[in-house]
């Protein structure tokens, strides 16, 4: 159910972003027919001030210059950008439009013919960046849902993907421009809180995050306050009113103060663990993500510095604005692949390898069919060529599946040798158990070997009674394990937590079961449990493998949980058969052999 829910969520995320990207492209194509190539940054009562003219644009060819004050378009006076957008909605490509303007106090008119080529150079970086962040969002969505880092990465990446997909190139539609600006402001405030929170939990939550939850809420409060600072005057000015501060003044605070502080804070939060985290992998994870953030931080600080100095931004800075944000998803990809960030490296590798493999096999299959048909048509009479091609197709179809399995085994052996070796060790472990004879010896061997193979601090094995179904502790590597703990560990088979675990049929984090069953929670706390691995046979809960934390303190990886599930599949029959044999041959009260034996 959870997997289906995440798959549905991934489809919804992809659908929303892809719809916005399609709308972005269509709106850019429509707006390019109305564009004349001017930029405006300030408004005055008499008209619209031209702050920049794009070289080679219709405006430059018509003679418009920077500093001109446009007072009317087509004999209709204009006083704001929204007035101009309303008039621009009627522009047609290459149809002349008369602009009335003031240049150094002198009135004049120019004839402008709207229409520019489709803005591929501006649009393509935004589309690529949006798709890159969408991929990161979908990957993090399939991570274990209780990992706060994955949830934050999903929300932040999706917000950035939506932001890049907004139709910011719209010309001639003031209502759409209002909506886009409002959504952009809201997303910016949300991203501020999300990115600061995310930076504070990579590679793991910092002390102040654990000890001061109010500080985390303060991050989102800061982001919401910045969004409100921009949004309220913007909405007020749209309605024709005025606020205590103008939207232009709020933008000055946002770009001149808030964004530089945001950039410095993210660099600081990632820089500390990148330099001082006790584990090398943690330093590498934080360092890679920091490397992805640094280009954006440098861009923000450089832009703010130019604004403070009153200097114009170089033209290349606008061109690289989208590109600098691409370093972040690339760095996250590298951290996932190289240092198991968010523990989805195996899924990425396996998906890439098997996707390429399947594509190559399918292409080769159809290529062989085409070549075989062409070859047979030359040497087989026309009446029999159809049957010959059909027979060849059937043979290739029968060979396709075995060939694919063989190639997958070869790829698996070369691309995932560590996992293959570990899988062999677990298979050998399951085969060794029957040689130990009695159940307690088998259980002790299993928990001891788990400590060695997976680096588990302690492990406990519980088996269900054949008659009552109650779970009782059989073996444990806990130092405190003894007869008192052993007899206190009886659990009813119909316990709500155990029922949920049986239905899941896979390794489950212990903390997620605490709310389901207080009785089970007490038992798991006694055993210092981190993960539970159910032993299920024929839909029956035969036993339970209770795992403690790992020796190094790191989390269990998805690959390890998958292998633990495989181990449970192999050992459940061994313990179930041994338990049934023992109950049939020994008396449960005295422990002596029955008379039949």
Short mmCIF file of C-alpha atoms in Angstrom, two decimals, residues 41-504:
data_model
loop_
_atom_site.label_atom_id
_atom_site.label_comp_id
_atom_site.label_asym_id
_atom_site.label_seq_id
_atom_site.Cartn_x
_atom_site.Cartn_y
_atom_site.Cartn_z
CA UNK A 41 12.29 48.24 -13.67
CA UNK A 42 10.51 51.37 -12.45
CA UNK A 43 7.21 53.09 -13.04
CA UNK A 44 6.40 56.80 -12.95
CA UNK A 45 3.12 58.62 -13.21
CA UNK A 46 3.71 59.86 -16.76
CA UNK A 47 4.46 56.46 -18.30
CA UNK A 48 6.74 53.42 -18.35
CA UNK A 49 10.51 53.81 -18.07
CA UNK A 50 12.64 51.65 -20.39
CA UNK A 51 15.52 50.23 -18.33
CA UNK A 52 17.10 48.09 -21.05
CA UNK A 53 16.80 47.25 -24.74
CA UNK A 54 17.76 43.82 -26.06
CA UNK A 55 20.33 44.06 -28.88
CA UNK A 56 18.89 43.06 -32.26
CA UNK A 57 15.31 43.17 -30.97
CA UNK A 58 12.36 44.92 -32.67
CA UNK A 59 12.64 47.72 -30.10
CA UNK A 60 16.27 48.40 -30.99
CA UNK A 61 15.54 48.27 -34.72
CA UNK A 62 12.72 50.79 -34.18
CA UNK A 63 15.07 53.18 -32.34
CA UNK A 64 13.98 52.72 -28.71
CA UNK A 65 16.75 53.51 -26.25
CA UNK A 66 17.48 52.96 -22.61
CA UNK A 67 16.01 55.80 -20.54
CA UNK A 68 13.05 56.44 -22.87
CA UNK A 69 9.72 57.03 -21.17
CA UNK A 70 6.87 55.30 -23.01
CA UNK A 71 3.69 57.35 -22.52
CA UNK A 72 1.28 55.71 -24.96
CA UNK A 73 0.96 52.63 -27.18
CA UNK A 74 -1.34 52.92 -30.17
CA UNK A 75 -2.70 56.25 -28.87
CA UNK A 76 -3.69 54.64 -25.55
CA UNK A 77 -1.93 56.15 -22.49
CA UNK A 78 -0.10 53.74 -20.19
CA UNK A 79 0.91 54.23 -16.57
CA UNK A 80 2.04 50.76 -15.44
CA UNK A 81 3.36 47.43 -16.61
CA UNK A 82 -0.14 45.94 -16.35
CA UNK A 83 -1.41 48.65 -18.72
CA UNK A 84 1.29 47.71 -21.20
CA UNK A 85 0.56 43.96 -20.85
CA UNK A 86 -3.12 44.58 -21.53
CA UNK A 87 -2.28 46.43 -24.74
CA UNK A 88 0.39 43.87 -25.71
CA UNK A 89 -2.24 41.11 -25.67
CA UNK A 90 -3.46 42.56 -29.00
CA UNK A 91 -0.02 42.64 -30.64
CA UNK A 92 0.51 40.50 -33.73
CA UNK A 93 3.82 39.39 -35.17
CA UNK A 94 5.33 41.85 -37.68
CA UNK A 95 2.30 44.19 -37.46
CA UNK A 96 3.34 47.83 -36.77
CA UNK A 97 2.54 49.40 -33.40
CA UNK A 98 3.06 53.11 -32.70
CA UNK A 99 4.87 53.94 -29.45
CA UNK A 100 4.69 57.51 -28.08
CA UNK A 101 7.61 58.35 -25.80
CA UNK A 102 9.62 61.07 -24.16
CA UNK A 103 13.38 61.21 -24.71
CA UNK A 104 15.24 63.81 -22.66
CA UNK A 105 12.01 65.78 -22.36
CA UNK A 106 11.20 65.75 -26.08
CA UNK A 107 8.16 63.91 -27.42
CA UNK A 108 8.47 61.53 -30.35
CA UNK A 109 6.90 58.41 -31.88
CA UNK A 110 8.44 55.21 -33.21
CA UNK A 111 6.97 52.30 -35.15
CA UNK A 112 7.73 48.89 -33.64
CA UNK A 113 7.02 45.55 -35.30
CA UNK A 114 6.66 42.90 -32.52
CA UNK A 115 7.94 39.36 -32.83
CA UNK A 116 11.18 37.62 -31.85
CA UNK A 117 12.45 34.07 -32.44
CA UNK A 118 11.43 31.40 -29.98
CA UNK A 119 13.64 31.89 -26.86
CA UNK A 120 15.36 28.51 -26.87
CA UNK A 121 18.50 29.84 -25.19
CA UNK A 122 16.48 31.21 -22.26
CA UNK A 123 14.00 28.36 -22.06
CA UNK A 124 16.24 25.29 -22.32
CA UNK A 125 18.23 25.81 -19.07
CA UNK A 126 14.98 26.27 -17.16
CA UNK A 127 13.47 23.09 -18.63
CA UNK A 128 16.62 21.07 -17.91
CA UNK A 129 16.83 22.41 -14.34
CA UNK A 130 13.15 21.68 -13.72
CA UNK A 131 13.50 18.09 -14.96
CA UNK A 132 16.68 17.55 -12.91
CA UNK A 133 14.97 18.67 -9.69
CA UNK A 134 11.90 16.59 -10.59
CA UNK A 135 14.09 13.47 -10.83
CA UNK A 136 15.61 14.21 -7.41
CA UNK A 137 12.11 14.71 -5.95
CA UNK A 138 10.88 11.38 -7.34
CA UNK A 139 13.98 9.51 -6.14
CA UNK A 140 13.62 10.90 -2.62
CA UNK A 141 9.91 10.05 -2.62
CA UNK A 142 10.77 6.35 -2.84
CA UNK A 143 13.11 6.60 0.12
CA UNK A 144 11.95 5.27 3.48
CA UNK A 145 9.15 7.68 4.52
CA UNK A 146 10.37 8.18 8.09
CA UNK A 147 13.64 9.74 6.96
CA UNK A 148 13.14 13.47 7.46
CA UNK A 149 16.00 14.24 5.07
CA UNK A 150 14.24 12.48 2.21
CA UNK A 151 10.96 14.26 2.92
CA UNK A 152 12.71 17.62 2.98
CA UNK A 153 14.62 16.87 -0.21
CA UNK A 154 11.37 15.84 -1.91
CA UNK A 155 9.56 19.04 -0.89
CA UNK A 156 12.48 21.34 -1.71
CA UNK A 157 13.24 19.73 -5.09
CA UNK A 158 9.58 19.74 -6.10
CA UNK A 159 9.25 23.42 -5.16
CA UNK A 160 12.30 24.31 -7.28
CA UNK A 161 11.05 22.16 -10.19
CA UNK A 162 7.70 23.97 -10.12
CA UNK A 163 9.41 27.35 -9.88
CA UNK A 164 11.49 26.68 -13.01
CA UNK A 165 8.38 25.46 -14.83
CA UNK A 166 6.42 28.68 -14.21
CA UNK A 167 5.61 30.64 -17.42
CA UNK A 168 7.76 33.66 -16.59
CA UNK A 169 8.14 34.53 -20.30
CA UNK A 170 4.48 35.54 -20.61
CA UNK A 171 3.82 38.82 -22.43
CA UNK A 172 0.40 40.34 -22.92
CA UNK A 173 -1.47 38.53 -20.11
CA UNK A 174 -1.49 40.60 -16.90
CA UNK A 175 -3.68 38.12 -14.99
CA UNK A 176 -1.26 35.27 -15.71
CA UNK A 177 1.66 37.52 -14.76
CA UNK A 178 0.02 38.26 -11.39
CA UNK A 179 -0.51 34.56 -10.69
CA UNK A 180 3.02 33.65 -11.69
CA UNK A 181 4.51 36.39 -9.49
CA UNK A 182 2.38 35.37 -6.50
CA UNK A 183 3.26 31.69 -6.81
CA UNK A 184 6.93 32.56 -7.30
CA UNK A 185 6.96 34.62 -4.10
CA UNK A 186 5.23 31.86 -2.09
CA UNK A 187 7.63 29.21 -3.42
CA UNK A 188 10.65 31.38 -2.59
CA UNK A 189 9.59 31.70 1.05
CA UNK A 190 8.92 27.96 1.26
CA UNK A 191 12.30 27.13 -0.29
CA UNK A 192 14.09 29.31 2.26
CA UNK A 193 12.70 27.29 5.18
CA UNK A 194 13.07 23.92 3.45
CA UNK A 195 16.66 24.40 2.31
CA UNK A 196 17.84 25.68 5.69
CA UNK A 197 16.11 22.76 7.41
CA UNK A 198 17.57 20.29 4.90
CA UNK A 199 21.08 21.71 5.29
CA UNK A 200 20.80 21.24 9.06
CA UNK A 201 20.08 17.48 8.80
CA UNK A 202 22.79 16.46 6.29
CA UNK A 203 24.36 14.03 6.91
CA UNK A 204 22.37 13.79 10.16
CA UNK A 205 20.38 16.24 12.32
CA UNK A 206 22.61 18.69 14.14
CA UNK A 207 22.34 19.04 17.91
CA UNK A 208 20.25 22.20 17.85
CA UNK A 209 17.73 20.51 15.54
CA UNK A 210 17.30 17.64 18.04
CA UNK A 211 17.26 19.78 21.18
CA UNK A 212 15.43 22.92 19.99
CA UNK A 213 12.47 22.09 17.75
CA UNK A 214 11.27 25.66 18.05
CA UNK A 215 14.38 26.76 16.13
CA UNK A 216 13.32 24.60 13.18
CA UNK A 217 9.89 26.21 13.23
CA UNK A 218 11.69 29.55 13.25
CA UNK A 219 13.26 28.71 9.87
CA UNK A 220 9.84 28.32 8.28
CA UNK A 221 8.59 31.40 10.10
CA UNK A 222 11.45 33.38 8.55
CA UNK A 223 10.59 32.06 5.09
CA UNK A 224 6.90 32.82 5.57
CA UNK A 225 7.70 36.32 6.84
CA UNK A 226 9.81 37.07 3.78
CA UNK A 227 7.06 35.80 1.49
CA UNK A 228 4.47 37.93 3.30
CA UNK A 229 6.77 40.97 3.12
CA UNK A 230 6.78 40.62 -0.69
CA UNK A 231 3.27 39.34 -1.26
CA UNK A 232 1.19 41.77 0.78
CA UNK A 233 2.33 44.99 -0.97
CA UNK A 234 2.20 43.21 -4.33
CA UNK A 235 -1.45 42.20 -3.85
CA UNK A 236 -2.29 45.63 -2.40
CA UNK A 237 -0.82 47.45 -5.39
CA UNK A 238 -2.70 45.17 -7.80
CA UNK A 239 -5.92 46.25 -6.11
CA UNK A 240 -5.00 49.90 -6.53
CA UNK A 241 -4.13 50.54 -2.89
CA UNK A 242 -0.92 51.14 -0.99
CA UNK A 243 0.84 49.44 1.90
CA UNK A 244 3.28 50.65 4.53
CA UNK A 245 6.08 49.74 2.13
CA UNK A 246 6.12 49.27 -1.61
CA UNK A 247 6.64 46.03 -3.47
CA UNK A 248 9.80 47.48 -5.04
CA UNK A 249 11.15 48.32 -1.57
CA UNK A 250 10.35 44.80 -0.35
CA UNK A 251 12.20 43.33 -3.34
CA UNK A 252 15.22 45.45 -2.39
CA UNK A 253 15.22 43.93 1.11
CA UNK A 254 14.70 40.42 -0.28
CA UNK A 255 17.49 40.53 -2.85
CA UNK A 256 19.81 42.77 -0.84
CA UNK A 257 19.53 41.26 2.66
CA UNK A 258 17.36 38.14 2.95
CA UNK A 259 18.83 36.12 0.08
CA UNK A 260 22.50 36.81 1.00
CA UNK A 261 21.77 35.76 4.60
CA UNK A 262 20.01 32.65 3.27
CA UNK A 263 23.03 31.75 1.14
CA UNK A 264 25.53 32.31 3.97
CA UNK A 265 23.42 30.27 6.40
CA UNK A 266 23.17 27.29 4.02
CA UNK A 267 26.92 27.33 3.41
CA UNK A 268 27.58 27.50 7.17
CA UNK A 269 25.16 24.67 8.02
CA UNK A 270 26.70 22.38 5.40
CA UNK A 271 30.26 23.54 5.97
CA UNK A 272 30.40 22.45 9.62
CA UNK A 273 29.73 18.73 9.02
CA UNK A 274 31.75 18.82 5.79
CA UNK A 275 34.80 19.79 7.86
CA UNK A 276 34.22 18.23 11.26
CA UNK A 277 31.84 15.25 11.01
CA UNK A 278 33.41 12.24 12.81
CA UNK A 279 32.71 9.82 9.93
CA UNK A 280 34.35 10.11 6.52
CA UNK A 281 31.16 9.25 4.66
CA UNK A 282 29.27 11.96 6.53
CA UNK A 283 31.94 14.53 5.62
CA UNK A 284 31.79 13.45 1.99
CA UNK A 285 27.99 13.64 1.86
CA UNK A 286 27.89 17.14 3.34
CA UNK A 287 30.87 18.23 1.23
CA UNK A 288 29.29 17.16 -2.04
CA UNK A 289 26.00 18.90 -1.28
CA UNK A 290 27.97 21.97 -0.19
CA UNK A 291 29.78 21.89 -3.54
CA UNK A 292 26.41 21.96 -5.29
CA UNK A 293 25.25 24.93 -3.20
CA UNK A 294 28.39 27.08 -3.52
CA UNK A 295 27.80 28.26 -7.15
CA UNK A 296 24.31 29.47 -6.21
CA UNK A 297 25.61 31.14 -3.04
CA UNK A 298 28.39 32.86 -4.98
CA UNK A 299 25.88 34.06 -7.57
CA UNK A 300 23.53 35.48 -4.90
CA UNK A 301 26.33 37.24 -3.02
CA UNK A 302 27.81 38.67 -6.25
CA UNK A 303 24.43 40.01 -7.37
CA UNK A 304 23.80 41.61 -3.99
CA UNK A 305 27.26 43.17 -3.98
CA UNK A 306 26.67 44.71 -7.42
CA UNK A 307 23.33 46.09 -6.23
CA UNK A 308 24.91 47.59 -3.11
CA UNK A 309 27.59 49.25 -5.24
CA UNK A 310 25.01 50.57 -7.71
CA UNK A 311 26.57 48.72 -10.65
CA UNK A 312 24.76 47.02 -13.52
CA UNK A 313 24.72 43.25 -13.70
CA UNK A 314 26.79 41.84 -16.56
CA UNK A 315 24.72 40.19 -19.29
CA UNK A 316 26.39 36.81 -18.64
CA UNK A 317 25.02 36.73 -15.07
CA UNK A 318 21.44 36.53 -16.31
CA UNK A 319 22.45 33.76 -18.72
CA UNK A 320 23.98 31.56 -15.98
CA UNK A 321 21.25 32.07 -13.38
CA UNK A 322 19.57 28.76 -14.22
CA UNK A 323 22.83 26.95 -14.83
CA UNK A 324 24.28 27.60 -11.37
CA UNK A 325 21.25 25.91 -9.82
CA UNK A 326 21.98 22.77 -11.85
CA UNK A 327 25.04 22.08 -9.70
CA UNK A 328 22.80 21.18 -6.76
CA UNK A 329 20.98 18.17 -8.32
CA UNK A 330 24.26 17.05 -9.89
CA UNK A 331 25.94 17.13 -6.47
CA UNK A 332 23.05 15.23 -4.90
CA UNK A 333 23.29 12.61 -7.66
CA UNK A 334 27.01 12.25 -6.94
CA UNK A 335 26.40 11.97 -3.19
CA UNK A 336 23.74 9.31 -3.79
CA UNK A 337 25.91 7.29 -6.15
CA UNK A 338 29.26 7.62 -4.38
CA UNK A 339 28.42 8.00 -0.68
CA UNK A 340 24.92 6.47 -0.29
CA UNK A 341 23.19 9.75 0.53
CA UNK A 342 19.59 8.96 1.53
CA UNK A 343 20.36 5.28 0.93
CA UNK A 344 18.99 5.08 -2.61
CA UNK A 345 22.29 4.54 -4.40
CA UNK A 346 21.47 0.88 -5.06
CA UNK A 347 18.13 1.74 -6.61
CA UNK A 348 19.76 4.32 -8.88
CA UNK A 349 22.49 1.95 -10.03
CA UNK A 350 20.15 -0.97 -10.52
CA UNK A 351 17.58 1.12 -12.41
CA UNK A 352 20.21 2.58 -14.73
CA UNK A 353 21.95 -0.72 -15.42
CA UNK A 354 18.82 -2.78 -16.01
CA UNK A 355 17.12 -0.07 -18.07
CA UNK A 356 20.12 0.10 -20.39
CA UNK A 357 20.33 -3.70 -20.48
CA UNK A 358 16.66 -4.19 -21.35
CA UNK A 359 16.75 -1.48 -24.00
CA UNK A 360 19.80 -3.02 -25.66
CA UNK A 361 18.23 -6.48 -25.69
CA UNK A 362 14.94 -5.27 -27.15
CA UNK A 363 16.72 -3.27 -29.85
CA UNK A 364 18.93 -6.25 -30.66
CA UNK A 365 15.87 -8.52 -30.79
CA UNK A 366 14.07 -6.40 -33.37
CA UNK A 367 17.29 -5.83 -35.29
CA UNK A 368 17.80 -9.59 -35.60
CA UNK A 369 14.21 -10.05 -36.75
CA UNK A 370 14.65 -7.37 -39.40
CA UNK A 371 17.98 -8.74 -40.62
CA UNK A 372 16.69 -12.31 -40.55
CA UNK A 373 13.62 -11.38 -42.59
CA UNK A 374 15.74 -9.57 -45.16
CA UNK A 375 18.18 -12.52 -45.35
CA UNK A 376 15.47 -15.17 -45.73
CA UNK A 377 13.58 -13.19 -48.36
CA UNK A 378 16.60 -13.54 -50.66
CA UNK A 379 17.12 -17.28 -50.31
CA UNK A 380 13.66 -18.67 -49.52
CA UNK A 381 10.87 -18.77 -52.13
CA UNK A 382 8.19 -16.15 -51.64
CA UNK A 383 5.61 -18.72 -50.60
CA UNK A 384 7.73 -19.98 -47.70
CA UNK A 385 9.40 -16.77 -46.59
CA UNK A 386 6.49 -15.78 -44.35
CA UNK A 387 6.61 -19.11 -42.52
CA UNK A 388 10.38 -18.95 -42.25
CA UNK A 389 10.28 -15.45 -40.76
CA UNK A 390 7.54 -16.53 -38.35
CA UNK A 391 9.61 -19.55 -37.26
CA UNK A 392 12.72 -17.39 -36.79
CA UNK A 393 10.69 -14.88 -34.75
CA UNK A 394 9.36 -17.69 -32.55
CA UNK A 395 12.87 -19.04 -31.94
CA UNK A 396 14.19 -15.57 -31.05
CA UNK A 397 11.23 -15.00 -28.75
CA UNK A 398 11.93 -18.26 -26.91
CA UNK A 399 15.61 -17.35 -26.58
CA UNK A 400 14.97 -13.78 -25.41
CA UNK A 401 14.02 -14.52 -21.80
CA UNK A 402 16.90 -16.98 -21.05
CA UNK A 403 19.32 -14.62 -22.74
CA UNK A 404 18.11 -11.71 -20.65
CA UNK A 405 18.48 -13.71 -17.41
CA UNK A 406 21.99 -14.80 -18.39
CA UNK A 407 23.09 -11.25 -19.19
CA UNK A 408 21.52 -9.99 -15.93
CA UNK A 409 23.56 -12.55 -13.96
CA UNK A 410 26.72 -11.43 -15.73
CA UNK A 411 25.95 -7.75 -15.06
CA UNK A 412 24.99 -8.50 -11.47
CA UNK A 413 28.30 -10.31 -10.92
CA UNK A 414 30.36 -7.43 -12.31
CA UNK A 415 28.38 -4.37 -11.13
CA UNK A 416 27.28 -5.61 -7.69
CA UNK A 417 30.04 -8.00 -6.51
CA UNK A 418 29.78 -6.98 -2.83
CA UNK A 419 26.09 -7.75 -2.70
CA UNK A 420 26.62 -11.06 -4.49
CA UNK A 421 29.28 -12.07 -1.96
CA UNK A 422 27.08 -11.05 0.97
CA UNK A 423 24.16 -12.97 -0.49
CA UNK A 424 26.38 -16.06 -0.69
CA UNK A 425 27.35 -15.68 2.97
CA UNK A 426 23.71 -15.48 4.02
CA UNK A 427 22.80 -18.54 1.96
CA UNK A 428 25.66 -20.45 3.62
CA UNK A 429 24.45 -19.26 7.02
CA UNK A 430 20.97 -20.66 6.38
CA UNK A 431 22.50 -23.97 5.24
CA UNK A 432 24.67 -24.20 8.40
CA UNK A 433 21.80 -23.93 10.87
CA UNK A 434 20.50 -27.54 10.70
CA UNK A 435 23.99 -28.86 11.54
CA UNK A 436 23.67 -27.40 15.04
CA UNK A 437 20.83 -29.77 15.90
CA UNK A 438 18.73 -28.22 18.66
CA UNK A 439 16.78 -24.96 18.44
CA UNK A 440 18.73 -22.96 21.09
CA UNK A 441 22.05 -23.80 19.41
CA UNK A 442 20.67 -22.86 16.00
CA UNK A 443 19.30 -19.58 17.34
CA UNK A 444 22.58 -18.69 19.08
CA UNK A 445 24.53 -19.37 15.89
CA UNK A 446 22.18 -17.18 13.87
CA UNK A 447 22.31 -14.12 16.16
CA UNK A 448 26.09 -14.42 16.55
CA UNK A 449 26.66 -14.55 12.80
CA UNK A 450 24.34 -11.57 12.24
CA UNK A 451 26.60 -9.53 14.49
CA UNK A 452 29.54 -10.46 12.24
CA UNK A 453 27.87 -10.16 8.82
CA UNK A 454 25.90 -6.94 9.27
CA UNK A 455 27.80 -5.29 12.14
CA UNK A 456 24.73 -5.43 14.43
CA UNK A 457 25.43 -4.63 18.07
CA UNK A 458 22.95 -7.24 19.30
CA UNK A 459 20.22 -9.42 17.89
CA UNK A 460 17.41 -11.50 19.37
CA UNK A 461 15.47 -14.42 17.88
CA UNK A 462 11.90 -15.14 18.98
CA UNK A 463 9.85 -18.18 17.89
CA UNK A 464 6.11 -18.80 18.06
CA UNK A 465 4.74 -21.68 20.11
CA UNK A 466 3.10 -24.25 17.79
CA UNK A 467 -0.02 -24.52 19.98
CA UNK A 468 -0.71 -21.05 21.35
CA UNK A 469 1.16 -18.95 18.79
CA UNK A 470 2.79 -16.91 21.56
CA UNK A 471 6.23 -15.54 20.71
CA UNK A 472 8.97 -16.40 23.18
CA UNK A 473 12.64 -15.43 23.13
CA UNK A 474 14.90 -18.26 21.99
CA UNK A 475 18.35 -16.66 21.70
CA UNK A 476 19.88 -13.23 22.07
CA UNK A 477 23.32 -11.64 21.92
CA UNK A 478 22.32 -9.00 24.48
CA UNK A 479 24.56 -8.96 27.55
CA UNK A 480 21.46 -8.72 29.77
CA UNK A 481 19.81 -11.75 28.20
CA UNK A 482 18.96 -14.45 30.74
CA UNK A 483 16.16 -16.56 32.08
CA UNK A 484 14.30 -13.59 33.59
CA UNK A 485 14.23 -11.73 30.26
CA UNK A 486 13.52 -14.94 28.38
CA UNK A 487 10.34 -15.72 30.28
CA UNK A 488 9.14 -12.11 30.25
CA UNK A 489 9.12 -11.97 26.46
CA UNK A 490 5.90 -13.86 25.72
CA UNK A 491 3.78 -12.02 23.17
CA UNK A 492 0.29 -12.97 21.93
CA UNK A 493 0.08 -13.81 18.24
CA UNK A 494 -2.87 -11.44 17.75
CA UNK A 495 -0.96 -8.40 19.04
CA UNK A 496 -1.81 -5.40 16.75
CA UNK A 497 1.84 -4.64 16.18
CA UNK A 498 2.63 -8.21 15.22
CA UNK A 499 -0.41 -8.30 12.93
CA UNK A 500 0.85 -5.21 11.09
CA UNK A 501 4.32 -6.74 10.87
CA UNK A 502 2.93 -10.00 9.45
CA UNK A 503 0.94 -8.17 6.80
CA UNK A 504 3.95 -6.08 5.81
#
